[in-house]
Amino acid sequence: MKSEKEKALEIAQLMDDGKGRDVTVIDVSQLNSWTDYFVIVTVNSSVHWKGLYKLVKDYVRDNDMEIHVTNKKTSDGDDWNLIDIGTVVVHLMSEGAREFYELEKLWHKGEVLR
């Protein structure tokens, strides 16, 4: 059986295979109570993030995991899309959103695994 860390790293590899840029995995398990790993990915367009979302959705199905649907307010664009898988949260972000929010700096106390 795969560990949650292995799953996070496999999802990161999927994002890389799907041409996501600057794929980063951060272990945040010691910093909060609601998730263990962030996978942060820069995407090029809404079509790109939808393709990466499908890769995650297929992975979740094949690994007996579940995407937790969140109530999301509709925004003007597709700058940041979040996929909550419980122990892993995938952040699909435009380059501008990634530079603005700087999640890696915000969660700098987490261990960067990739």
JSON list of C-alpha atoms in Angstrom, two decimals:
[
{"chain": "A", "resi": 1, "resn": "MET", "atom": "CA", "xyz": [0.00, 0.00, 0.00]},
{"chain": "A", "resi": 2, "resn": "LYS", "atom": "CA", "xyz": [1.29, 3.44, -0.93]},
{"chain": "A", "resi": 3, "resn": "SER", "atom": "CA", "xyz": [2.00, 6.05, 1.69]},
{"chain": "A", "resi": 4, "resn": "GLU", "atom": "CA", "xyz": [0.42, 9.50, 1.41]},
{"chain": "A", "resi": 5, "resn": "LYS", "atom": "CA", "xyz": [3.87, 10.88, 0.64]},
{"chain": "A", "resi": 6, "resn": "GLU", "atom": "CA", "xyz": [4.26, 8.44, -2.26]},
{"chain": "A", "resi": 7, "resn": "LYS", "atom": "CA", "xyz": [0.84, 9.45, -3.57]},
{"chain": "A", "resi": 8, "resn": "ALA", "atom": "CA", "xyz": [1.71, 13.16, -3.38]},
{"chain": "A", "resi": 9, "resn": "LEU", "atom": "CA", "xyz": [4.95, 12.54, -5.27]},
{"chain": "A", "resi": 10, "resn": "GLU", "atom": "CA", "xyz": [3.17, 10.42, -7.88]},
{"chain": "A", "resi": 11, "resn": "ILE", "atom": "CA", "xyz": [0.59, 13.18, -8.41]},
{"chain": "A", "resi": 12, "resn": "ALA", "atom": "CA", "xyz": [3.45, 15.65, -8.80]},
{"chain": "A", "resi": 13, "resn": "GLN", "atom": "CA", "xyz": [4.99, 13.41, -11.45]},
{"chain": "A", "resi": 14, "resn": "LEU", "atom": "CA", "xyz": [1.65, 13.30, -13.27]},
{"chain": "A", "resi": 15, "resn": "MET", "atom": "CA", "xyz": [1.55, 17.10, -13.23]},
{"chain": "A", "resi": 16, "resn": "ASP", "atom": "CA", "xyz": [5.07, 17.16, -14.64]},
{"chain": "A", "resi": 17, "resn": "ASP", "atom": "CA", "xyz": [4.13, 14.61, -17.32]},
{"chain": "A", "resi": 18, "resn": "GLY", "atom": "CA", "xyz": [1.14, 16.81, -18.20]},
{"chain": "A", "resi": 19, "resn": "LYS", "atom": "CA", "xyz": [3.50, 19.75, -18.83]},
{"chain": "A", "resi": 20, "resn": "GLY", "atom": "CA", "xyz": [2.73, 21.54, -15.57]},
{"chain": "A", "resi": 21, "resn": "ARG", "atom": "CA", "xyz": [5.59, 23.92, -14.74]},
{"chain": "A", "resi": 22, "resn": "ASP", "atom": "CA", "xyz": [7.59, 24.35, -11.54]},
{"chain": "A", "resi": 23, "resn": "VAL", "atom": "CA", "xyz": [5.91, 21.40, -9.82]},
{"chain": "A", "resi": 24, "resn": "THR", "atom": "CA", "xyz": [6.57, 21.60, -6.08]},
{"chain": "A", "resi": 25, "resn": "VAL", "atom": "CA", "xyz": [5.57, 19.26, -3.25]},
{"chain": "A", "resi": 26, "resn": "ILE", "atom": "CA", "xyz": [5.57, 20.58, 0.32]},
{"chain": "A", "resi": 27, "resn": "ASP", "atom": "CA", "xyz": [5.02, 18.45, 3.43]},
{"chain": "A", "resi": 28, "resn": "VAL", "atom": "CA", "xyz": [2.75, 20.61, 5.60]},
{"chain": "A", "resi": 29, "resn": "SER", "atom": "CA", "xyz": [1.65, 17.80, 7.93]},
{"chain": "A", "resi": 30, "resn": "GLN", "atom": "CA", "xyz": [3.33, 19.35, 10.98]},
{"chain": "A", "resi": 31, "resn": "LEU", "atom": "CA", "xyz": [1.88, 22.81, 10.25]},
{"chain": "A", "resi": 32, "resn": "ASN", "atom": "CA", "xyz": [-1.89, 22.19, 10.11]},
{"chain": "A", "resi": 33, "resn": "SER", "atom": "CA", "xyz": [-4.56, 19.61, 10.87]},
{"chain": "A", "resi": 34, "resn": "TRP", "atom": "CA", "xyz": [-6.42, 19.49, 7.55]},
{"chain": "A", "resi": 35, "resn": "THR", "atom": "CA", "xyz": [-3.90, 18.16, 5.01]},
{"chain": "A", "resi": 36, "resn": "ASP", "atom": "CA", "xyz": [-0.43, 16.67, 4.77]},
{"chain": "A", "resi": 37, "resn": "TYR", "atom": "CA", "xyz": [0.93, 17.66, 1.36]},
{"chain": "A", "resi": 38, "resn": "PHE", "atom": "CA", "xyz": [0.60, 20.51, -1.10]},
{"chain": "A", "resi": 39, "resn": "VAL", "atom": "CA", "xyz": [1.33, 19.91, -4.76]},
{"chain": "A", "resi": 40, "resn": "ILE", "atom": "CA", "xyz": [1.74, 23.31, -6.42]},
{"chain": "A", "resi": 41, "resn": "VAL", "atom": "CA", "xyz": [1.74, 23.58, -10.20]},
{"chain": "A", "resi": 42, "resn": "THR", "atom": "CA", "xyz": [1.91, 26.46, -12.67]},
{"chain": "A", "resi": 43, "resn": "VAL", "atom": "CA", "xyz": [-0.53, 26.08, -15.59]},
{"chain": "A", "resi": 44, "resn": "ASN", "atom": "CA", "xyz": [-0.71, 27.93, -18.90]},
{"chain": "A", "resi": 45, "resn": "SER", "atom": "CA", "xyz": [-4.46, 28.19, -19.51]},
{"chain": "A", "resi": 46, "resn": "SER", "atom": "CA", "xyz": [-7.90, 26.98, -18.48]},
{"chain": "A", "resi": 47, "resn": "VAL", "atom": "CA", "xyz": [-7.60, 24.15, -21.03]},
{"chain": "A", "resi": 48, "resn": "HIS", "atom": "CA", "xyz": [-4.29, 23.16, -19.43]},
{"chain": "A", "resi": 49, "resn": "TRP", "atom": "CA", "xyz": [-5.66, 23.08, -15.87]},
{"chain": "A", "resi": 50, "resn": "LYS", "atom": "CA", "xyz": [-8.68, 21.09, -17.01]},
{"chain": "A", "resi": 51, "resn": "GLY", "atom": "CA", "xyz": [-6.35, 18.52, -18.59]},
{"chain": "A", "resi": 52, "resn": "LEU", "atom": "CA", "xyz": [-4.29, 18.30, -15.40]},
{"chain": "A", "resi": 53, "resn": "TYR", "atom": "CA", "xyz": [-7.50, 18.03, -13.35]},
{"chain": "A", "resi": 54, "resn": "LYS", "atom": "CA", "xyz": [-8.49, 15.01, -15.45]},
{"chain": "A", "resi": 55, "resn": "LEU", "atom": "CA", "xyz": [-5.10, 13.38, -14.75]},
{"chain": "A", "resi": 56, "resn": "VAL", "atom": "CA", "xyz": [-5.64, 13.89, -11.01]},
{"chain": "A", "resi": 57, "resn": "LYS", "atom": "CA", "xyz": [-9.23, 12.64, -11.23]},
{"chain": "A", "resi": 58, "resn": "ASP", "atom": "CA", "xyz": [-8.08, 9.44, -12.98]},
{"chain": "A", "resi": 59, "resn": "TYR", "atom": "CA", "xyz": [-5.29, 8.95, -10.44]},
{"chain": "A", "resi": 60, "resn": "VAL", "atom": "CA", "xyz": [-7.72, 9.40, -7.54]},
{"chain": "A", "resi": 61, "resn": "ARG", "atom": "CA", "xyz": [-10.10, 6.84, -9.02]},
{"chain": "A", "resi": 62, "resn": "ASP", "atom": "CA", "xyz": [-7.31, 4.32, -9.65]},
{"chain": "A", "resi": 63, "resn": "ASN", "atom": "CA", "xyz": [-5.89, 4.70, -6.11]},
{"chain": "A", "resi": 64, "resn": "ASP", "atom": "CA", "xyz": [-9.12, 4.49, -4.11]},
{"chain": "A", "resi": 65, "resn": "MET", "atom": "CA", "xyz": [-9.02, 8.15, -3.09]},
{"chain": "A", "resi": 66, "resn": "GLU", "atom": "CA", "xyz": [-11.72, 10.80, -3.20]},
{"chain": "A", "resi": 67, "resn": "ILE", "atom": "CA", "xyz": [-11.86, 14.41, -4.34]},
{"chain": "A", "resi": 68, "resn": "HIS", "atom": "CA", "xyz": [-13.65, 16.57, -1.78]},
{"chain": "A", "resi": 69, "resn": "VAL", "atom": "CA", "xyz": [-15.87, 19.02, -3.61]},
{"chain": "A", "resi": 70, "resn": "THR", "atom": "CA", "xyz": [-15.64, 22.52, -2.23]},
{"chain": "A", "resi": 71, "resn": "ASN", "atom": "CA", "xyz": [-18.14, 25.31, -2.62]},
{"chain": "A", "resi": 72, "resn": "LYS", "atom": "CA", "xyz": [-16.30, 27.84, -4.70]},
{"chain": "A", "resi": 73, "resn": "LYS", "atom": "CA", "xyz": [-17.28, 31.36, -5.55]},
{"chain": "A", "resi": 74, "resn": "THR", "atom": "CA", "xyz": [-17.03, 31.99, -9.26]},
{"chain": "A", "resi": 75, "resn": "SER", "atom": "CA", "xyz": [-14.22, 34.34, -10.14]},
{"chain": "A", "resi": 76, "resn": "ASP", "atom": "CA", "xyz": [-13.41, 36.29, -13.28]},
{"chain": "A", "resi": 77, "resn": "GLY", "atom": "CA", "xyz": [-10.70, 33.85, -14.35]},
{"chain": "A", "resi": 78, "resn": "ASP", "atom": "CA", "xyz": [-9.00, 30.55, -13.84]},
{"chain": "A", "resi": 79, "resn": "ASP", "atom": "CA", "xyz": [-6.02, 31.85, -11.87]},
{"chain": "A", "resi": 80, "resn": "TRP", "atom": "CA", "xyz": [-6.15, 29.29, -9.06]},
{"chain": "A", "resi": 81, "resn": "ASN", "atom": "CA", "xyz": [-7.93, 25.97, -8.94]},
{"chain": "A", "resi": 82, "resn": "LEU", "atom": "CA", "xyz": [-7.71, 23.73, -5.92]},
{"chain": "A", "resi": 83, "resn": "ILE", "atom": "CA", "xyz": [-8.20, 19.97, -5.85]},
{"chain": "A", "resi": 84, "resn": "ASP", "atom": "CA", "xyz": [-8.77, 18.72, -2.30]},
{"chain": "A", "resi": 85, "resn": "ILE", "atom": "CA", "xyz": [-7.99, 15.02, -1.95]},
{"chain": "A", "resi": 86, "resn": "GLY", "atom": "CA", "xyz": [-7.88, 15.10, 1.83]},
{"chain": "A", "resi": 87, "resn": "THR", "atom": "CA", "xyz": [-4.27, 14.35, 2.66]},
{"chain": "A", "resi": 88, "resn": "VAL", "atom": "CA", "xyz": [-3.08, 15.95, -0.58]},
{"chain": "A", "resi": 89, "resn": "VAL", "atom": "CA", "xyz": [-4.17, 19.34, -1.91]},
{"chain": "A", "resi": 90, "resn": "VAL", "atom": "CA", "xyz": [-3.27, 20.18, -5.49]},
{"chain": "A", "resi": 91, "resn": "HIS", "atom": "CA", "xyz": [-2.97, 23.88, -6.39]},
{"chain": "A", "resi": 92, "resn": "LEU", "atom": "CA", "xyz": [-3.22, 24.58, -10.13]},
{"chain": "A", "resi": 93, "resn": "MET", "atom": "CA", "xyz": [-2.18, 28.21, -10.49]},
{"chain": "A", "resi": 94, "resn": "SER", "atom": "CA", "xyz": [-1.51, 30.67, -13.28]},
{"chain": "A", "resi": 95, "resn": "GLU", "atom": "CA", "xyz": [1.96, 32.18, -13.27]},
{"chain": "A", "resi": 96, "resn": "GLY", "atom": "CA", "xyz": [0.56, 35.49, -12.05]},
{"chain": "A", "resi": 97, "resn": "ALA", "atom": "CA", "xyz": [-1.38, 33.91, -9.19]},
{"chain": "A", "resi": 98, "resn": "ARG", "atom": "CA", "xyz": [1.62, 31.84, -8.17]},
{"chain": "A", "resi": 99, "resn": "GLU", "atom": "CA", "xyz": [3.84, 34.91, -8.04]},
{"chain": "A", "resi": 100, "resn": "PHE", "atom": "CA", "xyz": [1.20, 36.91, -6.15]},
{"chain": "A", "resi": 101, "resn": "TYR", "atom": "CA", "xyz": [0.28, 34.34, -3.49]},
{"chain": "A", "resi": 102, "resn": "GLU", "atom": "CA", "xyz": [3.75, 32.82, -3.06]},
{"chain": "A", "resi": 103, "resn": "LEU", "atom": "CA", "xyz": [2.53, 29.66, -1.33]},
{"chain": "A", "resi": 104, "resn": "GLU", "atom": "CA", "xyz": [6.08, 28.36, -1.02]},
{"chain": "A", "resi": 105, "resn": "LYS", "atom": "CA", "xyz": [6.98, 31.41, 1.08]},
{"chain": "A", "resi": 106, "resn": "LEU", "atom": "CA", "xyz": [3.75, 31.26, 3.07]},
{"chain": "A", "resi": 107, "resn": "TRP", "atom": "CA", "xyz": [4.39, 27.60, 3.94]},
{"chain": "A", "resi": 108, "resn": "HIS", "atom": "CA", "xyz": [8.19, 27.97, 4.21]},
{"chain": "A", "resi": 109, "resn": "LYS", "atom": "CA", "xyz": [8.32, 25.91, 7.40]},
{"chain": "A", "resi": 110, "resn": "GLY", "atom": "CA", "xyz": [7.12, 22.86, 5.49]},
{"chain": "A", "resi": 111, "resn": "GLU", "atom": "CA", "xyz": [9.61, 20.41, 4.07]},
{"chain": "A", "resi": 112, "resn": "VAL", "atom": "CA", "xyz": [10.01, 20.80, 0.30]},
{"chain": "A", "resi": 113, "resn": "LEU", "atom": "CA", "xyz": [10.07, 17.27, -1.14]},
{"chain": "A", "resi": 114, "resn": "ARG", "atom": "CA", "xyz": [10.31, 18.29, -4.76]}
]
